[in-house]
Tab-separated table of C-alpha atoms (C1' of nucleotides) in Angstrom:
chain	number	residue	atom	x	y	z
A	1	MET	CA	110.920	95.396	120.907
A	2	PRO	CA	111.535	91.712	120.740
A	3	GLU	CA	113.359	90.061	123.582
A	4	LEU	CA	114.016	86.349	123.946
A	5	PRO	CA	110.384	85.198	124.333
A	6	GLU	CA	109.273	87.198	121.306
A	7	VAL	CA	112.151	85.940	119.148
A	8	GLU	CA	111.467	82.400	120.359
A	9	THR	CA	107.847	82.806	119.278
A	10	VAL	CA	108.920	84.160	115.894
A	11	VAL	CA	111.332	81.254	115.380
A	12	ALA	CA	108.582	78.773	116.251
A	13	GLY	CA	106.363	80.542	113.724
A	14	LEU	CA	109.047	80.373	111.052
A	15	ARG	CA	109.380	76.647	111.660
A	16	ARG	CA	105.657	76.264	111.242
A	17	GLU	CA	105.092	78.585	108.295
A	18	ALA	CA	108.361	79.004	106.392
A	19	VAL	CA	110.643	76.016	106.986
A	20	GLY	CA	110.036	73.267	104.424
A	21	ARG	CA	109.112	75.787	101.712
A	22	TRP	CA	111.198	76.775	98.714
A	23	ILE	CA	112.020	80.415	98.092
A	24	GLU	CA	110.827	81.228	94.593
A	25	SER	CA	111.946	84.848	94.482
A	26	VAL	CA	113.243	87.623	96.707
A	27	GLU	CA	112.344	91.270	96.394
A	28	ILE	CA	114.417	93.975	98.058
A	29	LEU	CA	112.490	97.154	98.766
A	30	ARG	CA	115.198	98.808	100.845
A	31	ASP	CA	118.814	97.800	100.724
A	32	GLN	CA	119.814	99.386	104.033
A	33	HIS	CA	121.165	97.006	106.709
A	34	LEU	CA	121.330	93.973	104.399
A	35	HIS	CA	124.732	92.244	104.239
A	36	PRO	CA	126.723	91.729	102.188
A	37	SER	CA	123.985	93.452	100.135
A	38	GLY	CA	120.333	93.148	99.238
A	39	ALA	CA	121.307	91.851	95.820
A	40	ALA	CA	123.510	89.164	97.360
A	41	LEU	CA	120.681	88.036	99.632
A	42	ALA	CA	118.251	87.857	96.750
A	43	GLU	CA	120.731	85.991	94.571
A	44	GLY	CA	121.769	83.584	97.311
A	45	LEU	CA	118.271	82.722	98.534
A	46	THR	CA	116.339	82.402	95.292
A	47	GLY	CA	115.610	78.744	94.557
A	48	ARG	CA	116.654	77.521	98.017
A	49	LEU	CA	114.767	75.336	100.475
A	50	LEU	CA	114.433	76.636	104.042
A	51	THR	CA	115.544	73.791	106.287
A	52	ASP	CA	115.533	75.163	109.826
A	53	ALA	CA	114.992	78.207	112.038
A	54	ARG	CA	116.868	78.795	115.276
A	55	ARG	CA	117.858	81.449	117.783
A	56	TRP	CA	120.649	82.631	120.077
A	57	GLY	CA	119.555	85.337	122.481
A	58	LYS	CA	117.617	87.833	120.392
A	59	ILE	CA	119.320	86.789	117.152
A	60	TRP	CA	117.351	84.620	114.738
A	61	MET	CA	118.735	82.347	112.028
A	62	LEU	CA	117.228	80.649	108.976
A	63	ASP	CA	119.152	77.840	107.288
A	64	THR	CA	118.952	76.777	103.657
A	65	ASP	CA	119.489	73.439	101.943
A	66	ASP	CA	122.746	74.561	100.326
A	67	GLY	CA	124.612	75.459	103.487
A	68	GLN	CA	123.757	79.099	103.865
A	69	THR	CA	122.231	80.898	106.849
A	70	VAL	CA	120.404	84.176	107.171
A	71	VAL	CA	121.377	85.710	110.516
A	72	GLY	CA	119.204	88.592	111.680
A	73	HIS	CA	118.242	90.890	114.525
A	74	LEU	CA	114.847	92.563	114.873
A	75	ARG	CA	116.187	95.284	117.199
A	76	MET	CA	113.383	97.649	118.250
A	77	SER	CA	110.652	97.328	115.671
A	78	GLY	CA	111.428	94.425	113.359
A	79	GLN	CA	108.791	91.895	112.356
A	80	LEU	CA	108.913	88.669	110.349
A	81	ARG	CA	105.467	87.766	109.077
A	82	VAL	CA	104.013	85.299	106.586
A	83	HIS	CA	101.107	86.554	104.476
A	84	PRO	CA	99.060	85.285	101.556
A	85	LEU	CA	100.417	86.671	98.280
A	86	ASP	CA	97.402	88.866	97.686
A	87	GLU	CA	97.411	90.552	101.082
A	88	PRO	CA	98.395	94.219	100.685
A	89	ARG	CA	101.860	95.126	101.886
A	90	ARG	CA	102.100	97.642	104.667
A	91	ASP	CA	104.604	100.475	104.823
A	92	HIS	CA	108.156	99.731	105.958
A	93	VAL	CA	108.395	96.266	104.431
A	94	HIS	CA	112.034	96.007	103.308
A	95	LEU	CA	112.415	92.444	102.074
A	96	VAL	CA	109.921	89.935	100.688
A	97	ALA	CA	110.587	86.254	99.984
A	98	THR	CA	107.951	84.469	97.938
A	99	LEU	CA	107.443	80.928	99.226
A	100	SER	CA	106.406	77.824	97.297
A	101	ASP	CA	103.119	77.455	99.186
A	102	GLY	CA	101.492	80.663	97.972
A	103	HIS	CA	102.666	82.846	100.835
A	104	GLU	CA	105.243	85.562	101.311
A	105	LEU	CA	107.714	85.957	104.153
A	106	ARG	CA	107.969	89.691	104.793
A	107	TRP	CA	110.517	91.575	106.878
A	108	ARG	CA	109.073	94.828	108.169
A	109	ASP	CA	110.962	97.280	110.349
A	110	VAL	CA	109.505	100.699	110.984
A	111	ARG	CA	112.488	102.182	112.766
A	112	ARG	CA	115.031	100.427	110.579
A	113	PHE	CA	117.475	99.428	113.314
A	114	GLY	CA	117.315	95.742	112.374
A	115	TRP	CA	119.704	93.886	110.086
A	116	MET	CA	120.342	90.644	108.217
A	117	HIS	CA	123.474	88.836	107.064
A	118	LEU	CA	123.633	85.996	104.544
A	119	VAL	CA	126.632	83.786	105.332
A	120	PRO	CA	127.756	80.184	104.941
A	121	THR	CA	126.242	78.209	107.822
A	122	ALA	CA	129.681	77.079	108.958
A	123	GLU	CA	130.756	80.705	109.330
A	124	ALA	CA	127.601	82.104	110.923
A	125	LEU	CA	129.031	82.165	114.420
A	126	ASP	CA	132.100	84.025	113.171
A	127	LEU	CA	130.035	87.163	112.665
A	128	PRO	CA	131.251	89.956	114.963
A	129	VAL	CA	127.853	90.109	116.659
A	130	PHE	CA	128.548	86.718	118.251
A	131	ALA	CA	132.044	87.626	119.433
A	132	ASN	CA	130.953	89.035	122.786
A	133	LEU	CA	127.571	87.368	123.067
A	134	GLY	CA	127.036	85.464	126.294
A	135	PRO	CA	125.237	82.135	126.666
A	136	ASP	CA	121.581	82.092	125.724
A	137	ALA	CA	119.452	82.738	128.798
A	138	LEU	CA	117.646	79.404	128.406
A	139	ALA	CA	120.836	77.437	127.845
A	140	MET	CA	122.924	78.933	130.634
A	141	ALA	CA	123.599	76.716	133.626
A	142	GLU	CA	122.963	78.021	137.128
A	143	ASP	CA	126.569	77.732	138.278
A	144	GLU	CA	127.746	79.546	135.160
A	145	PHE	CA	125.353	82.400	135.912
A	146	VAL	CA	126.375	82.562	139.553
A	147	ALA	CA	130.052	82.646	138.575
A	148	ALA	CA	129.464	85.437	136.061
A	149	LEU	CA	127.776	87.590	138.705
A	150	ARG	CA	130.378	86.940	141.328
A	151	GLY	CA	133.215	88.974	139.875
A	152	SER	CA	131.104	91.843	138.589
A	153	ARG	CA	130.807	95.336	140.000
A	154	ARG	CA	128.200	96.306	137.458
A	155	GLY	CA	124.699	97.076	138.645
A	156	LEU	CA	122.202	94.275	138.053
A	157	LYS	CA	120.166	96.213	135.507
A	158	ALA	CA	123.201	96.955	133.349
A	159	LEU	CA	124.565	93.477	133.837
A	160	LEU	CA	121.404	91.649	132.748
A	161	LEU	CA	120.716	94.085	129.919
A	162	GLY	CA	124.208	93.631	128.510
A	163	GLN	CA	124.178	90.651	126.169
A	164	ASP	CA	127.738	89.676	127.053
A	165	VAL	CA	126.925	87.945	130.343
A	166	ILE	CA	123.540	86.418	129.467
A	167	ALA	CA	121.871	86.747	126.071
A	168	GLY	CA	118.204	87.420	125.439
A	169	LEU	CA	116.971	89.706	128.208
A	170	GLY	CA	115.771	93.230	127.465
A	171	ASN	CA	114.109	96.042	129.342
A	172	ILE	CA	110.825	94.280	130.084
A	173	TYR	CA	112.093	90.961	131.370
A	174	VAL	CA	115.007	92.411	133.345
A	175	ASP	CA	112.617	94.571	135.343
A	176	GLU	CA	110.241	91.647	135.829
A	177	ALA	CA	113.021	89.287	136.959
A	178	LEU	CA	114.509	91.838	139.391
A	179	PHE	CA	111.117	92.550	140.936
A	180	ARG	CA	110.334	88.873	141.369
A	181	SER	CA	113.766	88.376	142.928
A	182	ARG	CA	113.308	91.383	145.247
A	183	LEU	CA	116.582	92.904	144.020
A	184	HIS	CA	117.314	96.584	143.454
A	185	PRO	CA	118.349	97.342	139.858
A	186	ARG	CA	121.448	99.275	140.932
A	187	LEU	CA	122.753	96.590	143.281
A	188	ALA	CA	126.155	95.311	142.117
A	189	GLY	CA	126.072	91.738	140.810
A	190	GLY	CA	129.119	90.751	142.843
A	191	ARG	CA	127.347	91.566	146.098
A	192	LEU	CA	124.567	89.037	145.760
A	193	GLY	CA	125.846	85.930	147.451
A	194	LEU	CA	124.881	82.408	146.459
A	195	ALA	CA	121.294	82.310	147.623
A	196	ARG	CA	120.217	85.562	145.995
A	197	ALA	CA	122.115	84.787	142.777
A	198	ARG	CA	120.319	81.445	142.556
A	199	ARG	CA	117.014	83.094	143.229
A	200	LEU	CA	117.644	85.566	140.396
A	201	TYR	CA	118.609	82.763	138.040
A	202	GLY	CA	115.394	80.935	138.854
A	203	GLU	CA	113.204	83.989	138.410
A	204	ILE	CA	114.811	84.778	135.038
A	205	ARG	CA	113.986	81.256	133.879
A	206	ALA	CA	110.488	81.470	135.261
A	207	VAL	CA	109.596	84.799	133.683
A	208	LEU	CA	111.004	83.726	130.310
A	209	ASP	CA	109.143	80.417	130.412
A	210	GLU	CA	105.886	82.138	131.314
A	211	ALA	CA	106.344	84.744	128.600
A	212	ILE	CA	107.079	82.117	125.959
A	213	ALA	CA	103.973	80.224	127.027
A	214	ALA	CA	102.030	83.461	126.472
A	215	ARG	CA	103.731	83.944	123.068
A	216	GLY	CA	105.540	87.084	124.206
A	217	THR	CA	104.548	90.622	125.146
A	218	SER	CA	102.700	92.923	122.736
A	219	ILE	CA	102.676	96.532	123.872
A	220	SER	CA	101.158	99.106	121.528
A	221	GLN	CA	101.604	98.203	117.866
A	222	SER	CA	104.892	96.619	117.479
A	223	TYR	CA	105.343	92.973	118.338
A	224	ARG	CA	103.459	90.324	116.370
A	225	GLY	CA	104.141	86.649	115.737
A	226	VAL	CA	104.793	85.260	112.265
A	227	ASP	CA	101.039	84.643	112.005
A	228	GLY	CA	100.227	88.209	113.101
A	229	ARG	CA	98.964	87.215	116.531
A	230	ARG	CA	99.735	89.433	119.481
A	231	GLY	CA	101.405	87.980	122.541
A	232	ALA	CA	99.500	87.890	125.818
A	233	TYR	CA	102.182	88.405	128.433
A	234	GLN	CA	101.453	92.128	128.733
A	235	GLU	CA	98.503	91.017	130.860
A	236	GLN	CA	100.822	89.326	133.335
A	237	LEU	CA	103.469	92.041	133.714
A	238	GLN	CA	103.980	92.866	137.379
A	239	ILE	CA	106.255	95.900	137.155
A	240	TYR	CA	107.241	96.984	133.635
A	241	GLY	CA	105.370	100.132	132.630
A	242	ARG	CA	103.756	100.514	136.067
A	243	GLY	CA	105.846	103.398	137.447
A	244	GLY	CA	103.780	105.584	139.795
A	245	GLN	CA	101.219	102.850	140.363
A	246	ALA	CA	100.836	100.720	143.464
A	247	CYS	CA	103.050	97.679	143.963
A	248	LEU	CA	101.013	94.512	143.492
A	249	VAL	CA	102.742	92.955	146.503
A	250	CYS	CA	103.090	95.695	149.123
A	251	GLY	CA	101.041	98.582	147.762
A	252	ARG	CA	103.788	101.191	147.832
A	253	GLU	CA	104.177	103.556	144.908
A	254	LEU	CA	106.495	102.098	142.272
A	255	LEU	CA	109.498	104.234	141.358
A	256	SER	CA	110.660	104.943	137.824
A	257	ALA	CA	114.036	106.316	136.743
A	258	GLN	CA	116.745	105.905	134.151
A	259	VAL	CA	119.075	103.070	135.078
A	260	ALA	CA	121.738	101.859	132.646
A	261	GLY	CA	120.219	104.208	130.106
A	262	ARG	CA	116.750	102.667	130.188
A	263	THR	CA	113.541	103.518	131.983
A	264	THR	CA	113.472	101.211	134.985
A	265	VAL	CA	110.650	100.538	137.409
A	266	TRP	CA	111.119	99.071	140.851
A	267	CYS	CA	109.416	98.894	144.226
A	268	PRO	CA	111.174	100.754	147.043
A	269	GLY	CA	109.588	98.396	149.554
A	270	CYS	CA	110.138	95.017	147.894
A	271	GLN	CA	113.478	95.864	146.272
A	272	PRO	CA	115.533	97.727	148.876
A	273	ARG	CA	118.938	99.102	147.868
A	274	ARG	CA	120.793	97.693	150.827
B	1	DG	C1'	103.894	122.006	116.264
B	2	DT	C1'	106.971	120.311	120.193
B	3	DC	C1'	108.819	117.181	123.413
B	4	DG	C1'	109.780	112.892	125.291
B	5	DA	C1'	109.491	108.138	125.150
B	6	DT	C1'	109.530	103.461	122.721
B	7	DG	C1'	110.669	96.202	122.984
B	8	DT	C1'	118.122	97.564	120.931
B	9	DT	C1'	122.818	98.140	120.696
B	10	DA	C1'	127.449	100.138	118.868
B	11	DT	C1'	130.582	103.662	119.916
B	12	DC	C1'	132.984	107.130	122.358
B	13	DA	C1'	134.066	110.010	126.290
B	14	DA	C1'	134.896	110.428	131.135
C	1	DT	C1'	135.818	98.446	134.429
C	2	DT	C1'	131.756	100.816	134.220
C	3	DT	C1'	128.616	104.386	133.280
C	4	DG	C1'	126.420	107.854	130.571
C	5	DA	C1'	125.596	110.404	126.413
C	6	DT	C1'	124.732	109.969	121.657
C	7	DA	C1'	123.302	108.121	117.400
C	8	DA	C1'	120.728	105.199	114.198
C	9	DC	C1'	114.914	105.948	112.865
C	10	DA	C1'	109.769	106.509	112.805
C	11	DT	C1'	105.693	106.964	115.407
C	12	DC	C1'	102.654	108.008	119.143
C	13	DG	C1'	100.702	110.445	122.943
C	14	DA	C1'	100.636	114.328	126.064
DNA sequence: GTCGATGTTATCAA
DNA sequence: TTTGATAACATCGA
């Protein structure tokens, strides 16, 4: 579910609604995917002040006043929400932190692919998940992006989806960026040339900026902000989820197929293979 | 009831 | 090096 714009929106929500509060207690409802363990998270966080929330790619982090950091990934269906204490808990809530302002921070994850680690802040970036993580998509410089594409024989869809070259893009925003750049998803990155690589870089930035401004994309149930609000970017999607429909630019029927293991939509007119 | 698909990614085979 | 299949899991819609 959440890609960079959604995680960015969640982190902004955590700053607004969780940072600056003390954690009074932590309740573990399901121990799975908590590291080193649910008990260690509860023990380490109880009585701590939340001092900051941040993000690298799709990974979120919450810092405490005593030099610890919770590092987490929402994967497909994770949500971080803040609720009043008396609001009923829904199914699939796995961890609850009671905050000093009468609210609860709840981690909910229906499909249970997500995870959290509690580590010393100074060691957070030593976690294996960061070992092959590329620069954050919003922090990456244009020349760095161009250089990364240049040597690659991977297709663009696989290349942008992989978090090793650029971190934060997922299935929605890769398809949107490729469509806006008029590039075929199977075209090898190394065959772009300077002008088209720059164009792609610019369109990635643009689509991410627009999606953040819209507070992310909410399709079906899954994605919500910390305050429970849906994003609005689903109303601005130009290609994702539109396979079989008419291209908004040229009117041709949009194609849909598995590329790099994910359903991919592109326009045979606007995004020629060539 | 069954099948296929869902915003992610680690791992293994070819 | 890169791709594809598979697995983790629950839910929804056809």
